[in-house]
PDB file of C-alpha atoms in Angstrom:
ATOM      1  CA  UNK K   1      43.397 -14.617  14.940  1.00 61.00           C
ATOM      2  CA  UNK K   2      42.716 -18.516  15.209  1.00 67.00           C
ATOM      3  CA  UNK K   3      43.708 -21.323  12.734  1.00 60.00           C
ATOM      4  CA  UNK K   4      39.960 -21.890  11.571  1.00 67.00           C
ATOM      5  CA  UNK K   5      39.030 -18.244  10.337  1.00 71.00           C
ATOM      6  CA  UNK K   6      42.464 -18.785   9.070  1.00 65.00           C
ATOM      7  CA  UNK K   7      41.088 -21.760   7.393  1.00 66.00           C
ATOM      8  CA  UNK K   8      38.283 -20.347   6.118  1.00 71.00           C
ATOM      9  CA  UNK K   9      40.093 -16.233   5.223  1.00 70.00           C
ATOM     10  CA  UNK K  10      42.456 -19.128   3.191  1.00 64.00           C
ATOM     11  CA  UNK K  11      38.986 -21.480   1.879  1.00 74.00           C
ATOM     12  CA  UNK K  12      38.025 -18.223  -0.053  1.00 74.00           C
ATOM     13  CA  UNK K  13      40.655 -16.757  -1.569  1.00 73.00           C
ATOM     14  CA  UNK K  14      41.358 -19.909  -2.747  1.00 75.00           C
ATOM     15  CA  UNK K  15      37.622 -19.663  -4.411  1.00 77.00           C
ATOM     16  CA  UNK K  16      38.051 -15.879  -5.470  1.00 73.00           C
ATOM     17  CA  UNK K  17      41.613 -17.552  -6.919  1.00 69.00           C
ATOM     18  CA  UNK K  18      39.303 -19.896  -9.137  1.00 75.00           C
ATOM     19  CA  UNK K  19      37.421 -17.792 -10.408  1.00 75.00           C
ATOM     20  CA  UNK K  20      39.463 -15.764 -11.854  1.00 72.00           C
ATOM     21  CA  UNK K  21      41.612 -18.131 -13.317  1.00 72.00           C
ATOM     22  CA  UNK K  22      38.096 -19.879 -14.161  1.00 76.00           C
ATOM     23  CA  UNK K  23      37.155 -15.697 -16.001  1.00 70.00           C
ATOM     24  CA  UNK K  24      40.850 -15.015 -17.504  1.00 67.00           C
ATOM     25  CA  UNK K  25      40.896 -19.105 -18.794  1.00 68.00           C
ATOM     26  CA  UNK K  26      37.344 -17.988 -21.459  1.00 69.00           C
ATOM     27  CA  UNK K  27      39.082 -14.529 -21.905  1.00 62.00           C
ATOM     28  CA  UNK K  28      41.963 -16.004 -23.295  1.00 68.00           C
ATOM     29  CA  UNK K  29      40.043 -18.854 -24.709  1.00 72.00           C
ATOM     30  CA  UNK K  30      37.271 -16.135 -26.352  1.00 69.00           C
ATOM     31  CA  UNK K  31      40.655 -13.755 -27.480  1.00 73.00           C
ATOM     32  CA  UNK K  32      41.706 -17.602 -29.003  1.00 76.00           C
ATOM     33  CA  UNK K  33      39.305 -17.977 -30.598  1.00 78.00           C
ATOM     34  CA  UNK K  34      37.896 -14.934 -32.385  1.00 77.00           C
ATOM     35  CA  UNK K  35      38.953 -15.211 -36.017  1.00 76.00           C
ATOM     36  CA  UNK K  36      36.991 -18.793 -36.146  1.00 80.00           C
ATOM     37  CA  UNK K  37      34.018 -17.286 -34.252  1.00 80.00           C
ATOM     38  CA  UNK K  38      33.577 -14.513 -36.389  1.00 80.00           C
ATOM     39  CA  UNK K  39      33.596 -16.537 -39.511  1.00 81.00           C
ATOM     40  CA  UNK K  40      31.031 -18.642 -38.029  1.00 85.00           C
ATOM     41  CA  UNK K  41      28.992 -15.444 -37.792  1.00 86.00           C
ATOM     42  CA  UNK K  42      30.602 -14.621 -41.799  1.00 84.00           C
ATOM     43  CA  UNK K  43      28.781 -17.489 -42.723  1.00 87.00           C
ATOM     44  CA  UNK K  44      25.469 -17.311 -41.285  1.00 90.00           C
ATOM     45  CA  UNK K  45      25.291 -13.977 -43.036  1.00 90.00           C
ATOM     46  CA  UNK K  46      26.973 -16.099 -46.506  1.00 89.00           C
ATOM     47  CA  UNK K  47      23.892 -18.060 -45.630  1.00 90.00           C
ATOM     48  CA  UNK K  48      20.954 -15.869 -45.378  1.00 92.00           C
ATOM     49  CA  UNK K  49      21.451 -13.991 -48.316  1.00 91.00           C
ATOM     50  CA  UNK K  50      21.875 -16.289 -50.335  1.00 90.00           C
ATOM     51  CA  UNK K  51      18.439 -17.981 -48.500  1.00 90.00           C
ATOM     52  CA  UNK K  52      17.235 -13.998 -50.174  1.00 91.00           C
ATOM     53  CA  UNK K  53      18.349 -13.968 -53.173  1.00 90.00           C
ATOM     54  CA  UNK K  54      16.663 -17.292 -54.292  1.00 88.00           C
ATOM     55  CA  UNK K  55      13.030 -16.573 -52.869  1.00 86.00           C
ATOM     56  CA  UNK K  56      13.632 -12.789 -54.336  1.00 87.00           C
ATOM     57  CA  UNK K  57      14.454 -14.530 -58.209  1.00 86.00           C
ATOM     58  CA  UNK K  58      11.453 -17.170 -57.637  1.00 82.00           C
ATOM     59  CA  UNK K  59       8.549 -13.764 -55.757  1.00 82.00           C
ATOM     60  CA  UNK K  60       9.996 -12.083 -59.387  1.00 82.00           C
ATOM     61  CA  UNK K  61       9.385 -15.129 -61.446  1.00 78.00           C
ATOM     62  CA  UNK K  62       6.919 -15.582 -59.831  1.00 73.00           C
ATOM     63  CA  UNK K  63       4.864 -11.998 -60.361  1.00 72.00           C
ATOM     64  CA  UNK K  64       5.945 -12.230 -63.611  1.00 65.00           C
ATOM     65  CA  UNK K  65       2.522 -14.832 -64.329  1.00 60.00           C
ATOM     66  CA  UNK K  66      -0.128 -11.923 -64.187  1.00 58.00           C
ATOM     67  CA  UNK K  67      -3.088 -12.329 -62.335  1.00 54.00           C
ATOM     68  CA  UNK K  68      -1.596 -16.312 -61.230  1.00 61.00           C
ATOM     69  CA  UNK K  69       0.699 -15.530 -58.820  1.00 71.00           C
ATOM     70  CA  UNK K  70       1.414 -18.146 -55.718  1.00 78.00           C
ATOM     71  CA  UNK K  71       2.278 -15.938 -53.089  1.00 76.00           C
ATOM     72  CA  UNK K  72      -0.631 -14.049 -51.104  1.00 80.00           C
ATOM     73  CA  UNK K  73      -0.292 -10.193 -49.884  1.00 83.00           C
ATOM     74  CA  UNK K  74      -0.058 -11.401 -46.789  1.00 87.00           C
ATOM     75  CA  UNK K  75       2.673 -14.067 -47.547  1.00 83.00           C
ATOM     76  CA  UNK K  76       4.787 -11.394 -49.082  1.00 84.00           C
ATOM     77  CA  UNK K  77       4.332  -8.856 -46.573  1.00 87.00           C
ATOM     78  CA  UNK K  78       5.704 -11.795 -43.939  1.00 89.00           C
ATOM     79  CA  UNK K  79       8.249 -11.979 -46.555  1.00 87.00           C
ATOM     80  CA  UNK K  80       9.315  -7.961 -46.915  1.00 88.00           C
ATOM     81  CA  UNK K  81       9.038  -7.922 -42.897  1.00 90.00           C
ATOM     82  CA  UNK K  82      12.290 -10.059 -42.132  1.00 90.00           C
ATOM     83  CA  UNK K  83      14.201  -9.318 -44.972  1.00 90.00           C
ATOM     84  CA  UNK K  84      13.563  -5.637 -42.952  1.00 91.00           C
ATOM     85  CA  UNK K  85      14.778  -7.178 -40.418  1.00 92.00           C
ATOM     86  CA  UNK K  86      17.217  -9.137 -42.379  1.00 91.00           C
ATOM     87  CA  UNK K  87      18.798  -6.043 -43.483  1.00 91.00           C
ATOM     88  CA  UNK K  88      18.495  -4.456 -39.771  1.00 92.00           C
ATOM     89  CA  UNK K  89      20.584  -6.819 -38.534  1.00 92.00           C
ATOM     90  CA  UNK K  90      24.067  -7.003 -41.413  1.00 90.00           C
ATOM     91  CA  UNK K  91      24.578  -2.964 -40.525  1.00 89.00           C
ATOM     92  CA  UNK K  92      24.013  -4.125 -37.045  1.00 90.00           C
ATOM     93  CA  UNK K  93      27.025  -6.460 -37.460  1.00 87.00           C
ATOM     94  CA  UNK K  94      28.980  -4.225 -40.063  1.00 84.00           C
ATOM     95  CA  UNK K  95      28.302  -1.357 -37.758  1.00 85.00           C
ATOM     96  CA  UNK K  96      29.580  -3.686 -35.083  1.00 82.00           C
ATOM     97  CA  UNK K  97      32.749  -4.988 -36.901  1.00 79.00           C
ATOM     98  CA  UNK K  98      33.979  -2.165 -38.224  1.00 78.00           C
ATOM     99  CA  UNK K  99      33.922  -0.695 -35.195  1.00 77.00           C
ATOM    100  CA  UNK K 100      35.885  -3.685 -33.544  1.00 73.00           C
ATOM    101  CA  UNK K 101      38.441  -3.399 -37.536  1.00 71.00           C
ATOM    102  CA  UNK K 102      41.157  -1.612 -39.146  1.00 68.00           C
ATOM    103  CA  UNK K 103      40.963  -3.260 -41.893  1.00 62.00           C
ATOM    104  CA  UNK K 104      36.882  -2.218 -41.930  1.00 64.00           C
ATOM    105  CA  UNK K 105      37.137   1.279 -41.366  1.00 63.00           C
ATOM    106  CA  UNK K 106      40.002   1.742 -43.270  1.00 65.00           C
ATOM    107  CA  UNK K 107      38.328  -0.203 -46.334  1.00 58.00           C
ATOM    108  CA  UNK K 108      35.167   2.310 -46.063  1.00 55.00           C
ATOM    109  CA  UNK K 109      37.018   5.026 -46.027  1.00 52.00           C
ATOM    110  CA  UNK K 110      38.892   4.038 -49.388  1.00 51.00           C
ATOM    111  CA  UNK K 111      36.045   2.099 -50.918  1.00 51.00           C
ATOM    112  CA  UNK K 112      38.124  -0.988 -51.176  1.00 50.00           C
ATOM    113  CA  UNK K 113      37.199  -4.700 -50.993  1.00 50.00           C
ATOM    114  CA  UNK K 114      38.767  -6.944 -49.063  1.00 48.00           C
ATOM    115  CA  UNK K 115      40.018  -9.733 -51.011  1.00 48.00           C
ATOM    116  CA  UNK K 116      40.833 -12.750 -48.916  1.00 53.00           C
ATOM    117  CA  UNK K 117      40.577 -13.540 -44.567  1.00 61.00           C
ATOM    118  CA  UNK K 118      40.111 -10.497 -42.567  1.00 63.00           C
ATOM    119  CA  UNK K 119      43.172 -10.821 -40.379  1.00 69.00           C
ATOM    120  CA  UNK K 120      42.352  -9.418 -36.973  1.00 73.00           C
ATOM    121  CA  UNK K 121      45.208  -7.881 -34.625  1.00 77.00           C
ATOM    122  CA  UNK K 122      45.680  -8.444 -30.783  1.00 80.00           C
ATOM    123  CA  UNK K 123      43.773  -5.634 -29.627  1.00 81.00           C
ATOM    124  CA  UNK K 124      41.421  -6.655 -32.568  1.00 78.00           C
ATOM    125  CA  UNK K 125      40.709  -9.618 -30.923  1.00 77.00           C
ATOM    126  CA  UNK K 126      41.287  -8.242 -27.488  1.00 79.00           C
ATOM    127  CA  UNK K 127      38.314  -6.551 -28.501  1.00 79.00           C
ATOM    128  CA  UNK K 128      36.260  -9.865 -29.449  1.00 78.00           C
ATOM    129  CA  UNK K 129      34.635 -11.044 -26.191  1.00 80.00           C
ATOM    130  CA  UNK K 130      33.529  -7.453 -25.485  1.00 83.00           C
ATOM    131  CA  UNK K 131      31.099  -7.554 -29.424  1.00 82.00           C
ATOM    132  CA  UNK K 132      30.934 -10.658 -28.537  1.00 83.00           C
ATOM    133  CA  UNK K 133      27.379 -11.421 -26.839  1.00 87.00           C
ATOM    134  CA  UNK K 134      25.734  -8.348 -28.611  1.00 88.00           C
ATOM    135  CA  UNK K 135      26.608 -10.656 -31.961  1.00 87.00           C
ATOM    136  CA  UNK K 136      24.912 -13.625 -30.692  1.00 89.00           C
ATOM    137  CA  UNK K 137      21.551 -12.320 -29.922  1.00 92.00           C
ATOM    138  CA  UNK K 138      22.516 -10.596 -33.603  1.00 92.00           C
ATOM    139  CA  UNK K 139      22.514 -14.315 -35.269  1.00 92.00           C
ATOM    140  CA  UNK K 140      19.959 -15.927 -32.737  1.00 93.00           C
ATOM    141  CA  UNK K 141      17.781 -13.191 -34.210  1.00 93.00           C
ATOM    142  CA  UNK K 142      18.349 -13.814 -37.568  1.00 92.00           C
ATOM    143  CA  UNK K 143      18.721 -17.585 -37.942  1.00 93.00           C
ATOM    144  CA  UNK K 144      14.976 -16.757 -36.682  1.00 93.00           C
ATOM    145  CA  UNK K 145      14.143 -14.602 -39.584  1.00 92.00           C
ATOM    146  CA  UNK K 146      15.733 -16.974 -41.456  1.00 92.00           C
ATOM    147  CA  UNK K 147      14.076 -19.619 -40.562  1.00 93.00           C
ATOM    148  CA  UNK K 148      10.581 -17.540 -41.405  1.00 92.00           C
ATOM    149  CA  UNK K 149      12.194 -17.241 -44.496  1.00 90.00           C
ATOM    150  CA  UNK K 150      13.283 -20.649 -45.846  1.00 92.00           C
ATOM    151  CA  UNK K 151       9.223 -21.277 -44.518  1.00 92.00           C
ATOM    152  CA  UNK K 152       8.545 -18.839 -47.704  1.00 89.00           C
ATOM    153  CA  UNK K 153      10.128 -19.731 -49.360  1.00 87.00           C
ATOM    154  CA  UNK K 154       9.142 -24.015 -49.433  1.00 91.00           C
ATOM    155  CA  UNK K 155       5.570 -22.733 -48.792  1.00 87.00           C
ATOM    156  CA  UNK K 156       6.404 -21.492 -52.212  1.00 85.00           C
ATOM    157  CA  UNK K 157       8.037 -24.755 -53.678  1.00 85.00           C
ATOM    158  CA  UNK K 158       4.931 -27.186 -52.990  1.00 88.00           C
ATOM    159  CA  UNK K 159       2.613 -24.099 -54.486  1.00 83.00           C
ATOM    160  CA  UNK K 160       4.760 -23.753 -57.357  1.00 81.00           C
ATOM    161  CA  UNK K 161       5.174 -28.179 -57.072  1.00 85.00           C
ATOM    162  CA  UNK K 162       1.470 -28.083 -56.928  1.00 83.00           C
ATOM    163  CA  UNK K 163       0.613 -25.185 -59.924  1.00 79.00           C
ATOM    164  CA  UNK K 164       3.087 -27.403 -62.194  1.00 78.00           C
ATOM    165  CA  UNK K 165       1.339 -30.596 -61.833  1.00 80.00           C
ATOM    166  CA  UNK K 166      -2.199 -28.885 -62.931  1.00 72.00           C
TER     167      UNK K 166
END
């Protein structure tokens, strides 16, 4: 082998080594931040749940006034569809979480509530990078559904304010 081909092989091997190092660094970073990322998913779900609850209370209050409801049938259908999307996403995320966490699987079997933080074992943290892409996709879908719900809530608030001003 001549010097040029050896040099090219070494450069190629060095490049491959750098790519592997970057992938391992990324994997380690994802593993070390698994708890924080899971907490972020939990916060998204909590905020969406709050919007759902407030919207439900508003609709219940609105439908309690016979003949003077401000929410149209179309608005109710849109809200119902967005809520169904949220429910599906909640179920998918819960399924993925149970798959990844022994603590959640055990809780499901015994019907116990988990109080405080869920502690991930090292093996559970290692599973996170493989679950993360699907969870992130679900988070995006959840944000879109939450955006629709917030818009419906704002429309209701505006209509309610206008009705009260009359």
